[in-house]
Tab-separated table of C-alpha atoms in Angstrom:
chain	number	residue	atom	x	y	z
A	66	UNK	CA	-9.196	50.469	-6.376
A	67	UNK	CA	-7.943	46.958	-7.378
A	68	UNK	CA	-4.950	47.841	-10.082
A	69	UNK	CA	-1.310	46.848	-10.578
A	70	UNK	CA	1.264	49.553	-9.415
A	71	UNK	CA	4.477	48.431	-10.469
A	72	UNK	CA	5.838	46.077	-12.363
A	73	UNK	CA	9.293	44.926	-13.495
A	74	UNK	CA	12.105	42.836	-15.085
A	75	UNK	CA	14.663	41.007	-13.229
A	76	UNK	CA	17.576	38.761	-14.706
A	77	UNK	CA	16.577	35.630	-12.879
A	78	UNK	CA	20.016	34.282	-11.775
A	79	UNK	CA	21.459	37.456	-10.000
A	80	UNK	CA	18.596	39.274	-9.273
A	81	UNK	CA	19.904	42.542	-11.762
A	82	UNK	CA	16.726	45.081	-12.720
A	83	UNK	CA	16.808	45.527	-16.561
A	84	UNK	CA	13.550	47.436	-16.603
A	85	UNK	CA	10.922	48.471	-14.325
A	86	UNK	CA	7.868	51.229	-14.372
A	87	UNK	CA	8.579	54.491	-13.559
A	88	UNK	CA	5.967	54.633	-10.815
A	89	UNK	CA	6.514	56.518	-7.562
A	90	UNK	CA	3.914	56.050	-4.885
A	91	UNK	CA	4.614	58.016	-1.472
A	92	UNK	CA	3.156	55.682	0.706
A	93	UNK	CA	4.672	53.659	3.454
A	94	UNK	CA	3.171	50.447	2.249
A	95	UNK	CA	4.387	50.546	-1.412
A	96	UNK	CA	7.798	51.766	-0.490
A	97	UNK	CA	8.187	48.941	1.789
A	98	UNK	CA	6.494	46.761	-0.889
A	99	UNK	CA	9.323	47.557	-2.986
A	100	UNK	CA	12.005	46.566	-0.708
A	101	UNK	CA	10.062	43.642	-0.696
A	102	UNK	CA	10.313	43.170	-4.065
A	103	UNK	CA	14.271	43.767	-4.305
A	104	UNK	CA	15.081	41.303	-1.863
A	105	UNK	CA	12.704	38.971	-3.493
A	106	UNK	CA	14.351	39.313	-6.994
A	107	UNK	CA	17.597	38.488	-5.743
A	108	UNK	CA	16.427	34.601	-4.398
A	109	UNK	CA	14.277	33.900	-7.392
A	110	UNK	CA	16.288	30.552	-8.089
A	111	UNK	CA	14.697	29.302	-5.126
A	112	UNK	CA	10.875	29.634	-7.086
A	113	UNK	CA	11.087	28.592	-10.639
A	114	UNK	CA	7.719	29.187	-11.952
A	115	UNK	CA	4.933	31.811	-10.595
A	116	UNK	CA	4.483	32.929	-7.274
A	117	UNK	CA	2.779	34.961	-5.067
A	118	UNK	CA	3.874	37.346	-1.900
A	119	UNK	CA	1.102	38.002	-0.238
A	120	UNK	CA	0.671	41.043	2.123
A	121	UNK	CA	-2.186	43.197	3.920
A	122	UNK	CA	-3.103	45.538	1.505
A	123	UNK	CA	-0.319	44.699	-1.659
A	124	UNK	CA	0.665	41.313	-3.139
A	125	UNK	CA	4.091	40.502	-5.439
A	126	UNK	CA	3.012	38.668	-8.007
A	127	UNK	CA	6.357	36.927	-10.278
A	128	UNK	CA	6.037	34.633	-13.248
A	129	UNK	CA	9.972	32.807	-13.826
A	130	UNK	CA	10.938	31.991	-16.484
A	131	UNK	CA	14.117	30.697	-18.373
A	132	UNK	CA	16.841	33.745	-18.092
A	133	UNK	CA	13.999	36.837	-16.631
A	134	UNK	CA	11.287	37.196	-14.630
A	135	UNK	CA	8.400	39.617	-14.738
A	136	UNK	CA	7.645	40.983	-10.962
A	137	UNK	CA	4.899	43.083	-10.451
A	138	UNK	CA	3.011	45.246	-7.332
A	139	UNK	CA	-1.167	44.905	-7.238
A	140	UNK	CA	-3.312	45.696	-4.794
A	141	UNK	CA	-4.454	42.941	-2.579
A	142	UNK	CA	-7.617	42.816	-3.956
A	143	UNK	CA	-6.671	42.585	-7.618
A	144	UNK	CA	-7.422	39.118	-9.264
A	145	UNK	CA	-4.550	37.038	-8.583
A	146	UNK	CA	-5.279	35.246	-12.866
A	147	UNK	CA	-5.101	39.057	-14.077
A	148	UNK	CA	-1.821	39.370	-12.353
A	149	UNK	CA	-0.106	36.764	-14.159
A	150	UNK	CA	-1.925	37.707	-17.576
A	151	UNK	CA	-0.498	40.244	-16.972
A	152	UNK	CA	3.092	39.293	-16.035
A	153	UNK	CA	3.063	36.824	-18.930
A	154	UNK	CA	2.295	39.526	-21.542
A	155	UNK	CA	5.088	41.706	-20.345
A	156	UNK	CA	7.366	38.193	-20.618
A	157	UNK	CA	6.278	37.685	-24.454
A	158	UNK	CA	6.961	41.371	-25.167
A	159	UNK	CA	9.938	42.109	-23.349
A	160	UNK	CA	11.955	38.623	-24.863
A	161	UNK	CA	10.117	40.232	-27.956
A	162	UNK	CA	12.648	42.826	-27.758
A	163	UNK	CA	15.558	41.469	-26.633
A	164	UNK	CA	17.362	37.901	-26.662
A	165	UNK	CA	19.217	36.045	-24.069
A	166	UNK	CA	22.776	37.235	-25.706
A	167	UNK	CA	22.095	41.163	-24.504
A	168	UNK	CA	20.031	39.707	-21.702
A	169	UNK	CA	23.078	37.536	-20.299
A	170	UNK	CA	26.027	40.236	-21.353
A	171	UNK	CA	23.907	43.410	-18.891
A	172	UNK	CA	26.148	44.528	-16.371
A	173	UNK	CA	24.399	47.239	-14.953
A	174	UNK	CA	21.170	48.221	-13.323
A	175	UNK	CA	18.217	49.238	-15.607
A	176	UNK	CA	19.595	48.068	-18.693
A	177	UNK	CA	16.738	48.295	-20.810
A	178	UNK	CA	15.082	51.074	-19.577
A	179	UNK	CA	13.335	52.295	-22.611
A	180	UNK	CA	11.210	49.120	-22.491
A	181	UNK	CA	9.055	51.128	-19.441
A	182	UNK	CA	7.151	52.663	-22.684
A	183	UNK	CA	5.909	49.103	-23.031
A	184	UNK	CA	5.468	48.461	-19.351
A	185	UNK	CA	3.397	51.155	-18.835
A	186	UNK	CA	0.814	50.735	-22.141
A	187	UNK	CA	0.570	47.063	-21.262
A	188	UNK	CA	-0.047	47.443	-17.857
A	189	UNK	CA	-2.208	50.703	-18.417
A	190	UNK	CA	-4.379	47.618	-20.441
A	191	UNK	CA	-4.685	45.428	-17.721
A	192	UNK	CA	-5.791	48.009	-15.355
A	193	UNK	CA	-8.508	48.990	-17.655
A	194	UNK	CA	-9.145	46.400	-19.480
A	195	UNK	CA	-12.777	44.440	-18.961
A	196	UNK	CA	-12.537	40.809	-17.978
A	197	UNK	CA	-14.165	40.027	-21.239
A	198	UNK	CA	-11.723	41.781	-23.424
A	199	UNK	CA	-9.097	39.459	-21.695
A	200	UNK	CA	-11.527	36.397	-21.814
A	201	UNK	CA	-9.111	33.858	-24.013
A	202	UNK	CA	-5.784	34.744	-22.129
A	203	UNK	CA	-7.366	34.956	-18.851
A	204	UNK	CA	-9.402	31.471	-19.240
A	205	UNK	CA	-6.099	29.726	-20.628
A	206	UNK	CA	-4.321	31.028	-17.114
A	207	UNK	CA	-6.862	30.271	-15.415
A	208	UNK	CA	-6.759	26.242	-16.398
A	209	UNK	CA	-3.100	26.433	-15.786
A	210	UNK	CA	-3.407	28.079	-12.287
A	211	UNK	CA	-5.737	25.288	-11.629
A	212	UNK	CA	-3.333	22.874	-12.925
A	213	UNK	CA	-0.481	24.207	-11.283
A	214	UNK	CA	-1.040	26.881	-8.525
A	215	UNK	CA	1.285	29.246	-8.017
A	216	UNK	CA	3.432	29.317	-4.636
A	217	UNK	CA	2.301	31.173	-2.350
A	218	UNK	CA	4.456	33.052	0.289
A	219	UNK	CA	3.878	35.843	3.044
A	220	UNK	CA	5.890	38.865	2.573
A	221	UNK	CA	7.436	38.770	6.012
A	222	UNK	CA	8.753	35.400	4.568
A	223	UNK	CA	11.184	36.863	1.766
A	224	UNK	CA	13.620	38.414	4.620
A	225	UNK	CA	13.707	35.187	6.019
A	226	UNK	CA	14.797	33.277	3.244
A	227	UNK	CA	17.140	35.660	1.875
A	228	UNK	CA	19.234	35.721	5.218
A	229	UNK	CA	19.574	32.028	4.853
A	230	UNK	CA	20.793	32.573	1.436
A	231	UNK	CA	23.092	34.875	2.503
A	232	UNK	CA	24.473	32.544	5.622
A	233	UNK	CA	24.757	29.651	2.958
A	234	UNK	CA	26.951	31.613	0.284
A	235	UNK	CA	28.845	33.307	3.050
A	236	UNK	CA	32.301	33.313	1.581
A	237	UNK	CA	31.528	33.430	-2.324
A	238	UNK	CA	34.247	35.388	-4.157
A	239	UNK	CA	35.578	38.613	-2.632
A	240	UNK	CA	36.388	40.179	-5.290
A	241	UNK	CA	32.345	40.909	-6.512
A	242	UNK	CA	32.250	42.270	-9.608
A	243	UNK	CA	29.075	44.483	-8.992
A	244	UNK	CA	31.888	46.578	-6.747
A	245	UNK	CA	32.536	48.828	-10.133
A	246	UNK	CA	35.574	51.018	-9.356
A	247	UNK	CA	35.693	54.948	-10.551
A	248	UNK	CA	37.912	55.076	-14.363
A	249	UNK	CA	41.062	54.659	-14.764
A	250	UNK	CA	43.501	57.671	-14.481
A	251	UNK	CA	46.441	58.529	-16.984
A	252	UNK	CA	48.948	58.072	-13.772
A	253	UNK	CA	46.918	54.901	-13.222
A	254	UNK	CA	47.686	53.425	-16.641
A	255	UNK	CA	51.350	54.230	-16.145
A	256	UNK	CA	51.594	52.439	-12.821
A	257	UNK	CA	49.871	49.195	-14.419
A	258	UNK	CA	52.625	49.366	-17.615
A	259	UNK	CA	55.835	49.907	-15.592
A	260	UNK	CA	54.213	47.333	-12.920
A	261	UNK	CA	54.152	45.063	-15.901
A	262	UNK	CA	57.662	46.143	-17.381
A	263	UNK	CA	58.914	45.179	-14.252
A	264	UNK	CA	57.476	42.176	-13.561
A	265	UNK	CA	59.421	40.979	-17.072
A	266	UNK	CA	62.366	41.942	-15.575
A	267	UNK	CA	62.093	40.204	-12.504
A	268	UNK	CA	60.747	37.173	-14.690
A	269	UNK	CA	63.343	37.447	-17.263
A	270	UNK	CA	66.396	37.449	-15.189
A	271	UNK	CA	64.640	34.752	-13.085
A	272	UNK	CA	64.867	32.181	-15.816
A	273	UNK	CA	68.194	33.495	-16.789
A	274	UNK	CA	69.682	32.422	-13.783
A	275	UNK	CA	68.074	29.570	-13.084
A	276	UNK	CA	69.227	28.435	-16.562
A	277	UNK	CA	73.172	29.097	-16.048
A	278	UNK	CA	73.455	29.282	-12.701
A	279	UNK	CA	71.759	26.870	-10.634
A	280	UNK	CA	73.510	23.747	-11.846
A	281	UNK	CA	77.055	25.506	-10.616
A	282	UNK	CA	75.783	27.137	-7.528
A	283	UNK	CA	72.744	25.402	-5.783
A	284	UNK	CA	72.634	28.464	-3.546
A	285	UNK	CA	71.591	30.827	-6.156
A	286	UNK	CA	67.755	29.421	-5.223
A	287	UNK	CA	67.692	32.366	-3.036
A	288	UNK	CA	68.059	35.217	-5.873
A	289	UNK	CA	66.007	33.207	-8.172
A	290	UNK	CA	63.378	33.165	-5.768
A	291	UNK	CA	63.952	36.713	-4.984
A	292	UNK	CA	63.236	37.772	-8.703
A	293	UNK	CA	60.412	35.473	-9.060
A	294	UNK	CA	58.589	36.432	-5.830
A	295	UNK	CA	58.403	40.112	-6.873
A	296	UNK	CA	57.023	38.782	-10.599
A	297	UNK	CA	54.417	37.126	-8.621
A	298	UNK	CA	53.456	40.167	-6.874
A	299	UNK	CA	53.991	43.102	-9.569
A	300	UNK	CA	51.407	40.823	-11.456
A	301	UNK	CA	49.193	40.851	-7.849
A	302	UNK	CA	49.448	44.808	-7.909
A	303	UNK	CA	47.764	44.579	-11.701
A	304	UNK	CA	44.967	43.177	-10.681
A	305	UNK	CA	44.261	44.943	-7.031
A	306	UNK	CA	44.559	48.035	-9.044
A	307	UNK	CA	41.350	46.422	-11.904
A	308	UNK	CA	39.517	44.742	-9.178
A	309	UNK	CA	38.454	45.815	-6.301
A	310	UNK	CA	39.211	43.619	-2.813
A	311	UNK	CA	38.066	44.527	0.645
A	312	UNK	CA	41.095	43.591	1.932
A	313	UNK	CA	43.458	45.292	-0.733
A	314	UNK	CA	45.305	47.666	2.827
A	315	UNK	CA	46.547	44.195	3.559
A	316	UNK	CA	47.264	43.257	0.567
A	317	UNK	CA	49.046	46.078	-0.780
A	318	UNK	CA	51.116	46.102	2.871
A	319	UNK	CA	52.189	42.365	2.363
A	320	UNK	CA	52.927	43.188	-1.415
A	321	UNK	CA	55.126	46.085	-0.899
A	322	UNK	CA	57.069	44.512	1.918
A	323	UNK	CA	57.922	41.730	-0.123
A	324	UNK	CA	58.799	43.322	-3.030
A	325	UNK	CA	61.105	45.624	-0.935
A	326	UNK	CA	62.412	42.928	0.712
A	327	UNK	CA	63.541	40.791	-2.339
A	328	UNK	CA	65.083	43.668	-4.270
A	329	UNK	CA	67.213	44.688	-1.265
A	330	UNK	CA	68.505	41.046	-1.032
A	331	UNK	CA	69.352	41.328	-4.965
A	332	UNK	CA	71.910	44.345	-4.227
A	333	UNK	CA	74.596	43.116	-5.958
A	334	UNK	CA	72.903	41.611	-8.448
A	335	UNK	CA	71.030	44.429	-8.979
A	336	UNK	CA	73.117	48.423	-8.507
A	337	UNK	CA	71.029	51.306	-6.589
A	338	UNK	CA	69.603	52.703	-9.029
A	339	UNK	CA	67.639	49.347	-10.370
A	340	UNK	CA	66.869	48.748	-7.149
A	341	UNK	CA	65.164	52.098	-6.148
A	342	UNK	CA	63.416	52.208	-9.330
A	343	UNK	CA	61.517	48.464	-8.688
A	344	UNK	CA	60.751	49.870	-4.602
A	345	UNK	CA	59.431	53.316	-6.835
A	346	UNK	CA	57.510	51.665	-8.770
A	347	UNK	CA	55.968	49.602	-6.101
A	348	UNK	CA	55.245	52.351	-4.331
A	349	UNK	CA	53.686	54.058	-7.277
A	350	UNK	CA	51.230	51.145	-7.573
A	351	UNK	CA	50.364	50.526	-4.416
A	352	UNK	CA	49.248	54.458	-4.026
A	353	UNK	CA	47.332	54.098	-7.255
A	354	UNK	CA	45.534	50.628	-5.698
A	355	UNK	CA	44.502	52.565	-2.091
A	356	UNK	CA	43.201	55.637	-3.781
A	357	UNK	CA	41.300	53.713	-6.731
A	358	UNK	CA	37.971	54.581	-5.384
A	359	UNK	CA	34.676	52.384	-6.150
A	360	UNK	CA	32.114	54.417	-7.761
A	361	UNK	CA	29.096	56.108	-5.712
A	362	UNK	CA	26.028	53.678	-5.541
A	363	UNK	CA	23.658	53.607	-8.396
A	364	UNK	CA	20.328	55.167	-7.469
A	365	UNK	CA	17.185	54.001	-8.593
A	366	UNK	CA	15.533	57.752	-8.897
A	367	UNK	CA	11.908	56.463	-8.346
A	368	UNK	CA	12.109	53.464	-10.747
């Protein structure tokens, strides 16, 4: 039967699902359809405009445009102008509903959720739905289809292009911020203050000594730098502990050694005491970073 499946919306310059159908079809073809579909969302910069992915028994039909784009599942033999009727009605209602402000400030998957109500009475129309009682909408597509056809791609195709993608933007920034770590713990929130309570420390009695010192003693450019390096990297444990990094191990090694290091040079400036409580703290933070877990995956449940 000749009928749309699934459809969805996609925030155009990320690829991020704000809503979709909640259709679930156990069969091989769909499933794979829908893989399809998700790595097809995520290059839609490439294809401003509509578009077609064209496979043996189910096509992706999208229609881009300005911050979303409407994707949708139908069967092979469903008419290709219905499709983007169809896809353009589910545009006007869904920016309807919501403006580029909430659109732009989504930061997780399936946003808008609620709008599958919508979804499924407007596509439950098109499935339906007589050609006739779509005549004006469908003829007005249809001159613009003519106009301007839509591209056309092969399924197979959409792997392709998304591994060049991929090779192209190899080394974009490492700390992503889809990686969403698990809350922030009470012992957590204490690391981050004294981490920051020290770091003014080490900052304040930087400055102090550079200011009455340095002129009298040009060798004091050691401490200075040794209060100043750990500023530097109580400030760098504040921000491995909010983001994640893939290579915080490292990170948190090369921090802590430093930070050990410079404080045992200040001994002298520094008495025991001040000195084991900057290495504590260090230590603190650096547990806090490595056990900071990211949370589980989001899963789609069927939608």
């Amino acid at each position: 039967m000749s009928m749309i499946l699934f459809a969805c919306v996609v925030r155009v310059r990320d690829g991020l699902p704000l809503s979709a159908s909640t259709d679930f079809h156990h069969n091989q073809d769909f499933m794979e359809c829908r893989k399809r579909l998700k790595t097809l969302s995520l290059i839609l910069t490439q294809f401003p405009g509509r578009g077609t992915a064209e496979g043996h028994d189910l096509n992706i039909h999208f229609d881009s445009s300005g911050a979303i784009a409407c994707m949708g599942i139908c069967s092979h033999s469903y008419p290709v102008a219905m499709a983007f009727c169809f896809l353009e009605a589910l545009r006007w209602e869904f920016t309807a509903s919501y403006d580029n402000t909430s659109i732009g400030l989504a930061s997780r998957p399936y946003a808008f959720l609620k709008f599958d109500n919508v979804i499924q009475k407007v596509k439950w129309h098109f499935n339906y739905a007589s050609s006739s009682q779509l005549k004006t909408h469908l003829e007005k597509i249809q001159e613009e289809l003519l106009l301007q056809p839509p591209l056309v791609l092969r399924l197979e195709d959409t792997e392709v292009m998304s591994g060049l993608r991929n090779s192209h933007s190899s080394m974009q920034a490492e700390y992503a911020p889809n990686y969403r770590m698990k809350p922030v713990t009470a012992l957590g929130i204490l690391s981050l203050v004294l981490n920051i309570m020290c770091a003014a420390l080490n900052l304040i009695r930087g400055i102090h000594l550079a200011e009455h010192s340095f002129q009298d003693d040009p060798e004091t450019i050691g401490s200075i730098m040794a209060f100043l390096i750990p500023f530097v990297a109580c400030i760098f444990q504040c921000y491995l502990y909010l983001f994640y990094s893939s290579t915080r191990l490292l990170k948190v090694a090369v921090i802590l050694f430093f930070i050990c290091l410079c404080n045992i040079y200040l001994h002298g400036l520094r008495n025991l005491w001040q000195i084991l409580f900057h290495i504590g703290v260090a230590f603190l933070s650096s547990y806090q970073i490595l056990t900071r877990q990211l949370r589980d995956k989001v899963l789609d449940g069927g939608v």
